[in-house]
Structure formats: C-alpha cells, structure tokens
XYZ file of C-alpha atoms in Angstrom:
67
model
C -14.011 25.654 3.987
C -10.765 25.566 5.848
C -9.422 29.114 4.771
C -13.115 30.362 5.535
C -12.129 29.259 9.309
C -14.882 26.866 9.108
C -15.154 24.738 12.362
C -14.518 20.991 12.167
C -18.644 20.370 12.974
C -19.433 22.849 10.189
C -16.931 20.616 7.631
C -18.337 17.588 8.988
C -21.938 18.458 8.649
C -21.100 19.791 4.966
C -19.493 16.270 3.991
C -22.308 14.390 5.532
C -24.966 16.021 3.715
C -22.836 15.660 0.597
C -22.957 12.361 1.112
C -26.373 11.730 1.800
C -27.341 13.771 -1.226
C -24.814 11.460 -3.367
C -26.451 8.274 -1.692
C -29.740 9.457 -2.870
C -28.803 10.303 -6.192
C -27.223 6.549 -6.394
C -30.350 4.955 -5.841
C -32.326 7.604 -8.114
C -29.925 6.518 -10.906
C -30.411 2.598 -10.051
C -34.122 2.783 -9.783
C -34.119 4.454 -13.298
C -32.185 1.894 -15.011
C -33.299 -0.869 -13.291
C -36.830 -0.162 -12.799
C -38.528 -0.139 -9.378
C -37.603 -2.160 -6.651
C -39.407 -5.489 -6.347
C -39.431 -5.475 -2.454
C -38.852 -2.548 -0.157
C -35.446 -1.630 0.970
C -33.364 0.492 3.059
C -29.626 1.975 2.796
C -27.479 1.150 5.484
C -25.244 4.078 6.239
C -22.079 4.221 8.846
C -19.910 6.813 10.242
C -20.101 10.647 10.082
C -23.465 10.255 7.969
C -24.772 8.331 10.647
C -23.651 10.875 13.479
C -24.701 13.810 11.584
C -28.182 12.153 11.059
C -28.381 11.294 14.671
C -27.523 14.922 15.983
C -30.064 16.400 13.883
C -33.113 13.743 15.214
C -32.045 14.998 18.714
C -32.209 18.395 18.260
C -35.727 17.628 16.347
C -36.431 15.606 19.104
C -35.587 18.651 21.617
C -37.728 20.745 19.833
C -40.877 18.879 19.838
C -43.629 19.900 22.394
C -44.266 17.153 25.068
C -47.746 15.447 24.846
C-alpha cells in the first residue's frame, strides 16, 4: 500500500476492515465449536476499528434525509 502511495487514511481503513473481518470470523469459529450463545452478547472494540466505524456511521447519518 505504501508503495502504491496510499494515504494514511486508506491504510487505516483497510487495516480496520481486516480487523473487523477477523473479529467476525473468530466469533463464527467460537460459535461453531461451542454452539450458540445462551445469552445475547456483543463484542467491544477499541482503537482504529472504532474510529473507522464511527466515521462511516457519521457519513451515513449525513446522507439520510431529514424527516
């Protein structure tokens, strides 16, 4: 990516995207081995993954028409 002159934002977005996919796959593997969760759960994330998701949500909110 650096060789292709990707910006820091592009590299961060790609890295966060990989982290998100990785986390999703870990949850799928755990459920496949352990069975479904007996109670609802959520995965807490921090760092760049959260920043990228927050920025994407803000962009989507900006695009929604006002009611």
